[in-house]
mmCIF file of C-alpha atoms in Angstrom:
data_model
loop_
_atom_site.group_PDB
_atom_site.id
_atom_site.type_symbol
_atom_site.label_atom_id
_atom_site.label_comp_id
_atom_site.label_asym_id
_atom_site.label_seq_id
_atom_site.Cartn_x
_atom_site.Cartn_y
_atom_site.Cartn_z
ATOM 1 C CA MET C 1 -1.473 19.327 22.239
ATOM 2 C CA ILE C 2 1.614 17.294 21.277
ATOM 3 C CA THR C 3 4.324 16.797 23.352
ATOM 4 C CA PHE C 4 7.532 14.650 22.641
ATOM 5 C CA SER C 5 9.245 12.567 25.281
ATOM 6 C CA GLU C 6 12.860 10.842 24.910
ATOM 7 C CA ASN C 7 12.355 6.575 25.433
ATOM 8 C CA HIS C 8 15.057 4.530 26.749
ATOM 9 C CA GLU C 9 17.274 4.336 23.091
ATOM 10 C CA SER C 10 17.330 8.210 22.821
ATOM 11 C CA SER C 11 14.146 7.899 20.227
ATOM 12 C CA LEU C 12 11.522 10.901 20.411
ATOM 13 C CA ILE C 13 7.664 9.081 20.841
ATOM 14 C CA PRO C 14 5.013 11.753 20.798
ATOM 15 C CA PHE C 15 2.422 12.355 22.862
ATOM 16 C CA GLU C 16 -1.203 13.379 22.166
ATOM 17 C CA GLU C 17 -3.016 14.699 25.361
ATOM 18 C CA GLY C 18 -0.797 12.275 27.290
ATOM 19 C CA GLU C 19 -1.337 9.085 25.076
ATOM 20 C CA ALA C 20 1.618 8.035 23.230
ATOM 21 C CA LEU C 21 1.285 7.552 19.687
ATOM 22 C CA ALA C 22 3.985 4.564 19.688
ATOM 23 C CA SER C 23 5.259 2.061 21.473
ATOM 24 C CA LEU C 24 7.335 3.203 24.570
ATOM 25 C CA ARG C 25 9.271 0.046 24.947
ATOM 26 C CA ASP C 26 10.108 -0.445 21.166
ATOM 27 C CA PRO C 27 8.770 1.373 18.731
ATOM 28 C CA ARG C 28 10.957 -0.028 15.945
ATOM 29 C CA ALA C 29 9.482 -3.538 16.700
ATOM 30 C CA GLU C 30 6.410 -2.445 16.314
ATOM 31 C CA GLY C 31 6.649 -0.498 13.270
ATOM 32 C CA LEU C 32 8.180 -4.259 12.110
ATOM 33 C CA LYS C 33 5.705 -6.133 13.128
ATOM 34 C CA TRP C 34 2.907 -3.695 11.185
ATOM 35 C CA VAL C 35 4.937 -4.081 7.919
ATOM 36 C CA TYR C 36 5.210 -8.196 8.388
ATOM 37 C CA SER C 37 2.042 -8.347 8.434
ATOM 38 C CA LEU C 38 1.050 -6.273 5.425
ATOM 39 C CA GLY C 39 2.409 -9.299 3.359
ATOM 40 C CA ALA C 40 3.612 -8.281 -0.123
ATOM 41 C CA ILE C 41 2.798 -4.623 -1.361
ATOM 42 C CA PRO C 42 0.861 -5.021 -4.576
ATOM 43 C CA THR C 43 1.918 -1.414 -6.044
ATOM 44 C CA PRO C 44 5.021 0.737 -6.636
ATOM 45 C CA HIS C 45 3.165 3.652 -4.259
ATOM 46 C CA VAL C 46 1.290 3.559 -0.697
ATOM 47 C CA VAL C 47 -0.217 5.765 1.518
ATOM 48 C CA VAL C 48 -0.193 5.771 5.436
ATOM 49 C CA VAL C 49 -2.818 6.928 6.833
ATOM 50 C CA GLY C 50 -1.199 8.248 10.668
ATOM 51 C CA LEU C 51 2.156 9.276 10.761
ATOM 52 C CA GLY C 52 2.468 9.440 14.895
ATOM 53 C CA SER C 53 6.498 8.701 15.551
ATOM 54 C CA GLY C 54 7.105 7.087 12.184
ATOM 55 C CA PHE C 55 8.782 3.927 12.914
ATOM 56 C CA HIS C 56 6.240 2.267 11.148
ATOM 57 C CA VAL C 57 6.781 4.112 8.101
ATOM 58 C CA ALA C 58 10.490 3.600 8.461
ATOM 59 C CA ALA C 59 9.903 0.134 8.563
ATOM 60 C CA LEU C 60 7.940 0.027 5.712
ATOM 61 C CA ALA C 61 10.835 2.022 3.271
ATOM 62 C CA ASP C 62 13.561 -0.599 4.882
ATOM 63 C CA ILE C 63 11.396 -3.467 3.673
ATOM 64 C CA ASP C 64 11.359 -2.193 0.263
ATOM 65 C CA PRO C 65 13.890 0.240 -0.687
ATOM 66 C CA GLU C 66 11.622 0.889 -4.411
ATOM 67 C CA LEU C 67 8.512 1.899 -2.598
ATOM 68 C CA GLN C 68 6.858 5.478 -2.858
ATOM 69 C CA ILE C 69 5.406 6.562 0.365
ATOM 70 C CA THR C 70 2.660 9.233 0.972
ATOM 71 C CA VAL C 71 1.617 9.431 5.042
ATOM 72 C CA VAL C 72 -1.538 11.805 5.403
ATOM 73 C CA GLU C 73 -1.550 13.638 9.060
ATOM 74 C CA SER C 74 -3.478 16.290 10.631
ATOM 75 C CA ARG C 75 -0.624 17.010 13.413
ATOM 76 C CA GLU C 76 1.886 19.246 11.721
ATOM 77 C CA ALA C 77 3.719 18.761 14.872
ATOM 78 C CA LEU C 78 4.974 15.149 14.624
ATOM 79 C CA ILE C 79 6.638 16.289 10.896
ATOM 80 C CA PRO C 80 9.839 18.459 12.102
ATOM 81 C CA VAL C 81 10.388 15.295 14.616
ATOM 82 C CA PHE C 82 9.718 12.557 11.929
ATOM 83 C CA ARG C 83 12.269 14.578 9.572
ATOM 84 C CA SER C 84 14.820 14.755 12.058
ATOM 85 C CA GLN C 85 14.547 11.105 12.949
ATOM 86 C CA PHE C 86 14.475 10.074 9.665
ATOM 87 C CA PRO C 87 16.342 12.808 7.180
ATOM 88 C CA GLU C 88 17.748 9.281 5.137
ATOM 89 C CA LEU C 89 13.542 9.248 3.713
ATOM 90 C CA ALA C 90 13.299 12.892 2.996
ATOM 91 C CA ASP C 91 13.339 12.047 -1.159
ATOM 92 C CA ARG C 92 10.822 8.875 -0.386
ATOM 93 C CA VAL C 93 8.694 9.853 2.074
ATOM 94 C CA ASN C 94 5.787 12.530 0.931
ATOM 95 C CA ILE C 95 3.775 14.096 4.181
ATOM 96 C CA ALA C 96 -0.020 15.290 3.317
ATOM 97 C CA VAL C 97 -1.045 17.778 5.772
ATOM 98 C CA VAL C 98 -4.964 17.480 5.827
ATOM 99 C CA GLN C 99 -7.279 19.054 8.352
ATOM 100 C CA GLU C 100 -10.679 18.594 6.952
ATOM 101 C CA ASP C 101 -11.421 15.074 5.421
ATOM 102 C CA GLN C 102 -13.100 17.002 2.479
ATOM 103 C CA ASP C 103 -9.676 18.579 2.064
ATOM 104 C CA LEU C 104 -8.356 14.946 0.409
ATOM 105 C CA PHE C 105 -10.396 15.575 -2.640
ATOM 106 C CA LYS C 106 -8.623 18.795 -3.121
ATOM 107 C CA ALA C 107 -4.940 17.506 -2.244
ATOM 108 C CA ASP C 108 -2.537 16.926 -5.354
ATOM 109 C CA PHE C 109 -1.628 13.411 -4.101
ATOM 110 C CA PHE C 110 -5.308 12.468 -4.020
ATOM 111 C CA GLN C 111 -5.276 12.258 -8.053
ATOM 112 C CA ASP C 112 -2.485 10.185 -7.983
ATOM 113 C CA VAL C 113 -3.937 7.713 -5.872
ATOM 114 C CA LEU C 114 -6.764 7.329 -8.367
ATOM 115 C CA ASN C 115 -4.728 7.308 -11.375
ATOM 116 C CA GLN C 116 -1.746 5.083 -9.826
ATOM 117 C CA ARG C 117 -4.604 2.478 -8.052
ATOM 118 C CA SER C 118 -2.394 3.222 -4.894
ATOM 119 C CA TYR C 119 -2.340 0.607 -1.897
ATOM 120 C CA VAL C 120 -3.535 2.242 1.095
ATOM 121 C CA LEU C 121 -2.827 1.572 4.543
ATOM 122 C CA SER C 122 -3.815 2.591 8.112
ATOM 123 C CA PHE C 123 -1.819 2.195 11.204
ATOM 124 C CA ARG C 124 -4.289 2.870 14.052
ATOM 125 C CA GLU C 125 -1.807 2.619 17.040
ATOM 126 C CA CYS C 126 -0.814 5.840 16.145
ATOM 127 C CA TRP C 127 -4.036 7.634 15.685
ATOM 128 C CA GLY C 128 -4.535 8.817 19.265
ATOM 129 C CA GLN C 129 -7.211 11.539 19.709
ATOM 130 C CA GLN C 130 -7.879 11.575 15.642
ATOM 131 C CA THR C 131 -9.391 8.034 15.277
ATOM 132 C CA SER C 132 -12.409 9.479 13.810
ATOM 133 C CA PHE C 133 -11.094 11.564 11.652
ATOM 134 C CA PHE C 134 -8.605 9.255 10.465
ATOM 135 C CA SER C 135 -11.200 6.332 9.340
ATOM 136 C CA GLN C 136 -12.835 8.916 7.804
ATOM 137 C CA VAL C 137 -9.797 9.319 5.543
ATOM 138 C CA PHE C 138 -9.029 5.968 5.288
ATOM 139 C CA ALA C 139 -12.766 5.562 4.097
ATOM 140 C CA HIS C 140 -12.456 8.478 1.470
ATOM 141 C CA LEU C 141 -9.140 7.151 0.409
ATOM 142 C CA THR C 142 -10.337 3.328 -0.110
ATOM 143 C CA GLY C 143 -13.561 5.012 -2.261
ATOM 144 C CA ARG C 144 -15.920 3.667 0.643
ATOM 145 C CA THR C 145 -17.848 6.788 1.387
ATOM 146 C CA LEU C 146 -20.420 8.398 -1.074
ATOM 147 C CA GLU C 147 -18.123 11.439 -1.784
ATOM 148 C CA SER C 148 -15.572 9.167 -3.109
ATOM 149 C CA VAL C 149 -17.074 6.820 -5.127
ATOM 150 C CA LYS C 150 -17.546 9.575 -7.663
ATOM 151 C CA TYR C 151 -13.743 9.878 -7.756
ATOM 152 C CA HIS C 152 -12.670 6.508 -7.925
ATOM 153 C CA PHE C 153 -15.659 5.358 -9.866
ATOM 154 C CA GLU C 154 -15.702 8.511 -12.498
ATOM 155 C CA GLU C 155 -14.393 6.871 -15.149
ATOM 156 C CA PHE C 156 -16.805 3.991 -15.405
ATOM 157 C CA GLY C 157 -19.414 6.612 -16.416
ATOM 158 C CA ILE C 158 -21.687 5.340 -12.777
ATOM 159 C CA ASN C 159 -24.537 7.875 -11.737
ATOM 160 C CA ILE C 160 -23.573 8.556 -8.630
ATOM 161 C CA LYS C 161 -26.768 10.405 -7.656
ATOM 162 C CA ALA C 162 -28.312 6.997 -7.674
ATOM 163 C CA LEU C 163 -26.658 6.421 -4.684
ATOM 164 C CA TYR C 164 -28.839 6.757 -1.688
ATOM 165 C CA LEU C 165 -27.195 5.534 1.465
ATOM 166 C CA GLU C 166 -27.627 6.658 5.504
ATOM 167 C CA PRO C 167 -25.018 9.289 6.351
ATOM 168 C CA ASN C 168 -21.971 8.289 7.315
ATOM 169 C CA LYS C 169 -22.380 4.514 5.965
ATOM 170 C CA LEU C 170 -19.702 3.033 4.522
ATOM 171 C CA LEU C 171 -20.280 1.741 0.936
ATOM 172 C CA SER C 172 -19.813 -1.820 0.117
ATOM 173 C CA ILE C 173 -20.069 -3.394 -3.222
ATOM 174 C CA LYS C 174 -23.007 -4.770 -2.838
ATOM 175 C CA ASP C 175 -24.449 -0.717 -2.459
ATOM 176 C CA ILE C 176 -22.687 0.030 -5.991
ATOM 177 C CA ILE C 177 -23.839 -3.096 -7.932
ATOM 178 C CA PRO C 178 -27.658 -1.793 -8.381
ATOM 179 C CA VAL C 179 -26.384 1.205 -9.513
ATOM 180 C CA VAL C 180 -23.934 0.184 -11.685
ATOM 181 C CA GLU C 181 -26.382 -2.499 -13.602
ATOM 182 C CA ALA C 182 -28.568 0.542 -14.455
ATOM 183 C CA SER C 183 -26.037 2.824 -15.658
ATOM 184 C CA ALA C 184 -24.798 2.448 -19.419
ATOM 185 C CA MET C 185 -21.757 0.869 -18.777
ATOM 186 C CA VAL C 186 -20.656 -1.275 -21.317
ATOM 187 C CA GLU C 187 -21.506 -4.897 -20.169
ATOM 188 C CA GLU C 188 -17.826 -5.869 -20.115
ATOM 189 C CA LYS C 189 -17.123 -3.311 -17.683
ATOM 190 C CA LYS C 190 -20.267 -4.375 -15.912
ATOM 191 C CA GLN C 191 -19.106 -7.825 -15.645
ATOM 192 C CA ILE C 192 -16.145 -7.018 -13.092
ATOM 193 C CA PHE C 193 -18.291 -5.395 -10.481
ATOM 194 C CA ARG C 194 -20.664 -8.685 -11.024
ATOM 195 C CA ILE C 195 -17.584 -11.120 -10.153
ATOM 196 C CA LEU C 196 -16.642 -8.676 -7.529
ATOM 197 C CA GLY C 197 -19.935 -9.281 -5.992
ATOM 198 C CA GLU C 198 -19.842 -12.770 -6.066
ATOM 199 C CA LEU C 199 -16.466 -13.129 -4.242
ATOM 200 C CA VAL C 200 -17.859 -11.072 -1.261
ATOM 201 C CA LYS C 201 -20.785 -13.275 -0.721
#
């Protein structure tokens, strides 16, 4: 159940089951603080998990006018309010509605994320009652679930069937290295994974 309330600046703040999905006092400052905490954005396209009030998305767009942004959201009621409060972002912010985490793999933007190696960001302050769902979405988008690894590493020819993990466990590079070593991948590409494994020790 999504409802909206105006704050002292006449901005609409969404609530989910009575929980605010942005700072009531200063959502703009909250968004800017988050953006500044990110540091330099390494890619021209980013994916933000969670829309909420959208002030964090607007702050991200303001910091880098060339940045293209895709937001993943499950609560469609948030979208018209975001569009009305930030009409200038209509051409820069694409919003992908995903109701089930498995739907990500069928979404058009998912292949773009893989092809462009898009930077994936999360704004937990707006997740509200959807924390479990958005955590899974974030894990899929960053290649940390068994289901998503086959998409992220398909080009390397890794036999994903060799990965046996506990359900809902997030993958790390250490889980993947034994599978990489057993694969038919050329040595040059295997070395990439070995170096990553050394870096995370």
